[in-house]
Structures are given as C-alpha cells and as structure tokens.
Amino acid sequence: MQYALLFYETEAQFTTRDHGPETQAYWGAWKTYVDEISAAGIVRGGEGLLGPQTATSLRIRGGSSQIQDGPFADTKEQLAGFFVIEVADIDAALGWATKAPCAPYGGVEVRPTLPRM
C-alpha cells in the first residue's frame, strides 16, 4: 500500500534551514533520514518544499479566481515536504514517520494514497 508522509515544520525550523548555528545539524538529520528511507527501497516519490512565504494559494469561488500570497492556513506548523512510500501497512508507514527529523517539533501526517486510475 502507498502512503504519503507529509512533513510539517515550525517557523523556527524553516529559519534554521538557512541561518544559525543549528543549520548543519538540521540538514545532517534530514540527510540521514533520506539515506535510510531510500536504502529501504520504499520511496516512490517526494520533494522538500521551500518555506511558506514562497507559497501562492488559489481558490475559485463563484467562478472567480482568488489568488493570495502564502499558504491556505496560517498555522504554527507548515508543510515542509513529503514522501510517497510503499509499505505493507499503516504501522510500517507510522514507523517511518516516527523517524522523521521533524516529528519531535513539527509533525508528520500519514495518509493512504488513492489507487491509480
């Protein structure tokens, strides 16, 4: 079964990506995780995302496009990236989610994917 691992980070973690004494440790933790999950042969796709300040959101209401700078919701945690993995069950997917570097301070949402059409 395929699952999406949606990685959420706090504003502080987005800042740490580029600035400060913890930048090297931040990227080192992600490299270790990416290397491990890749070596397991379960990754089917995924990407890291730039910070929420780079987002543009679109809604169509009453036939009219509404475009705004930023993400849909202004929340404490923002979407930072994702993997699509193929594992036996939700427990295996949750096992990989618990290893994500963002799990202790942001979070990981795990969702089954729709079957291919």
C-alpha positions as a Python dict, from the first residue, in 0.01 Angstrom:
ca = {
    (1, 'M'): (0, 0, 0),
    (2, 'Q'): (120, 351, -70),
    (3, 'Y'): (118, 624, 192),
    (4, 'A'): (206, 992, 181),
    (5, 'L'): (427, 1113, 463),
    (6, 'L'): (355, 1487, 492),
    (7, 'F'): (626, 1664, 690),
    (8, 'Y'): (536, 1975, 890),
    (9, 'E'): (783, 2215, 1046),
    (10, 'T'): (763, 2520, 1268),
    (11, 'E'): (871, 2867, 1163),
    (12, 'A'): (1186, 2821, 1371),
    (13, 'Q'): (1281, 2511, 1173),
    (14, 'F'): (1225, 2686, 841),
    (15, 'T'): (1459, 2961, 968),
    (16, 'T'): (1715, 2702, 1085),
    (17, 'R'): (1740, 2569, 729),
    (18, 'D'): (1937, 2876, 621),
    (19, 'H'): (2055, 3058, 932),
    (20, 'G'): (2210, 2995, 1266),
    (21, 'P'): (2435, 2751, 1443),
    (22, 'E'): (2192, 2459, 1405),
    (23, 'T'): (2177, 2465, 1023),
    (24, 'Q'): (2437, 2191, 978),
    (25, 'A'): (2269, 1964, 1235),
    (26, 'Y'): (1928, 2027, 1072),
    (27, 'W'): (2045, 1920, 726),
    (28, 'G'): (2254, 1637, 869),
    (29, 'A'): (1947, 1486, 1037),
    (30, 'W'): (1746, 1508, 715),
    (31, 'K'): (2030, 1357, 511),
    (32, 'T'): (2050, 1062, 750),
    (33, 'Y'): (1673, 1008, 728),
    (34, 'V'): (1663, 1039, 348),
    (35, 'D'): (1957, 799, 312),
    (36, 'E'): (1791, 543, 542),
    (37, 'I'): (1445, 554, 384),
    (38, 'S'): (1597, 550, 34),
    (39, 'A'): (1813, 248, 118),
    (40, 'A'): (1499, 65, 231),
    (41, 'G'): (1373, 85, -129),
    (42, 'I'): (1025, 207, -34),
    (43, 'V'): (1028, 565, -167),
    (44, 'R'): (807, 616, -473),
    (45, 'G'): (837, 994, -489),
    (46, 'G'): (870, 1309, -285),
    (47, 'E'): (1021, 1651, -253),
    (48, 'G'): (1124, 1905, 5),
    (49, 'L'): (942, 2238, -20),
    (50, 'L'): (1059, 2595, 19),
    (51, 'G'): (916, 2790, 313),
    (52, 'P'): (554, 2901, 342),
    (53, 'Q'): (642, 3258, 246),
    (54, 'T'): (701, 3129, -110),
    (55, 'A'): (352, 2976, -140),
    (56, 'T'): (73, 3111, -358),
    (57, 'S'): (-279, 2985, -289),
    (58, 'L'): (-570, 2968, -534),
    (59, 'R'): (-941, 2929, -470),
    (60, 'I'): (-1222, 2960, -721),
    (61, 'R'): (-1543, 3099, -573),
    (62, 'G'): (-1846, 3187, -780),
    (63, 'G'): (-1645, 3130, -1098),
    (64, 'S'): (-1386, 3387, -993),
    (65, 'S'): (-1023, 3310, -908),
    (66, 'Q'): (-896, 3430, -572),
    (67, 'I'): (-517, 3428, -551),
    (68, 'Q'): (-327, 3511, -234),
    (69, 'D'): (35, 3508, -129),
    (70, 'G'): (111, 3247, 133),
    (71, 'P'): (-36, 2913, 234),
    (72, 'F'): (-409, 2845, 282),
    (73, 'A'): (-386, 2847, 660),
    (74, 'D'): (-160, 3045, 890),
    (75, 'T'): (-76, 2775, 1143),
    (76, 'K'): (214, 2701, 1379),
    (77, 'E'): (335, 2420, 1154),
    (78, 'Q'): (360, 2444, 775),
    (79, 'L'): (407, 2179, 507),
    (80, 'A'): (780, 2133, 452),
    (81, 'G'): (791, 1833, 221),
    (82, 'F'): (661, 1485, 154),
    (83, 'F'): (745, 1131, 54),
    (84, 'V'): (521, 873, -105),
    (85, 'I'): (627, 534, 26),
    (86, 'E'): (512, 180, -42),
    (87, 'V'): (496, -40, 266),
    (88, 'A'): (286, -331, 395),
    (89, 'D'): (52, -136, 623),
    (90, 'I'): (-16, 177, 828),
    (91, 'D'): (204, 52, 1111),
    (92, 'A'): (505, 35, 880),
    (93, 'A'): (425, 385, 748),
    (94, 'L'): (397, 518, 1102),
    (95, 'G'): (731, 356, 1183),
    (96, 'W'): (896, 564, 913),
    (97, 'A'): (704, 874, 1025),
    (98, 'T'): (842, 843, 1378),
    (99, 'K'): (1197, 854, 1240),
    (100, 'A'): (1146, 1185, 1055),
    (101, 'P'): (1358, 1466, 1199),
    (102, 'C'): (1055, 1698, 1215),
    (103, 'A'): (840, 1460, 1424),
    (104, 'P'): (956, 1589, 1766),
    (105, 'Y'): (889, 1960, 1695),
    (106, 'G'): (654, 1981, 1396),
    (107, 'G'): (484, 1662, 1295),
    (108, 'V'): (418, 1406, 1026),
    (109, 'E'): (77, 1336, 876),
    (110, 'V'): (41, 988, 728),
    (111, 'R'): (-227, 931, 463),
    (112, 'P'): (-305, 640, 234),
    (113, 'T'): (-296, 740, -132),
    (114, 'L'): (-579, 686, -377),
    (115, 'P'): (-545, 391, -612),
    (116, 'R'): (-406, 482, -954),
    (117, 'M'): (-672, 543, -1216),
}
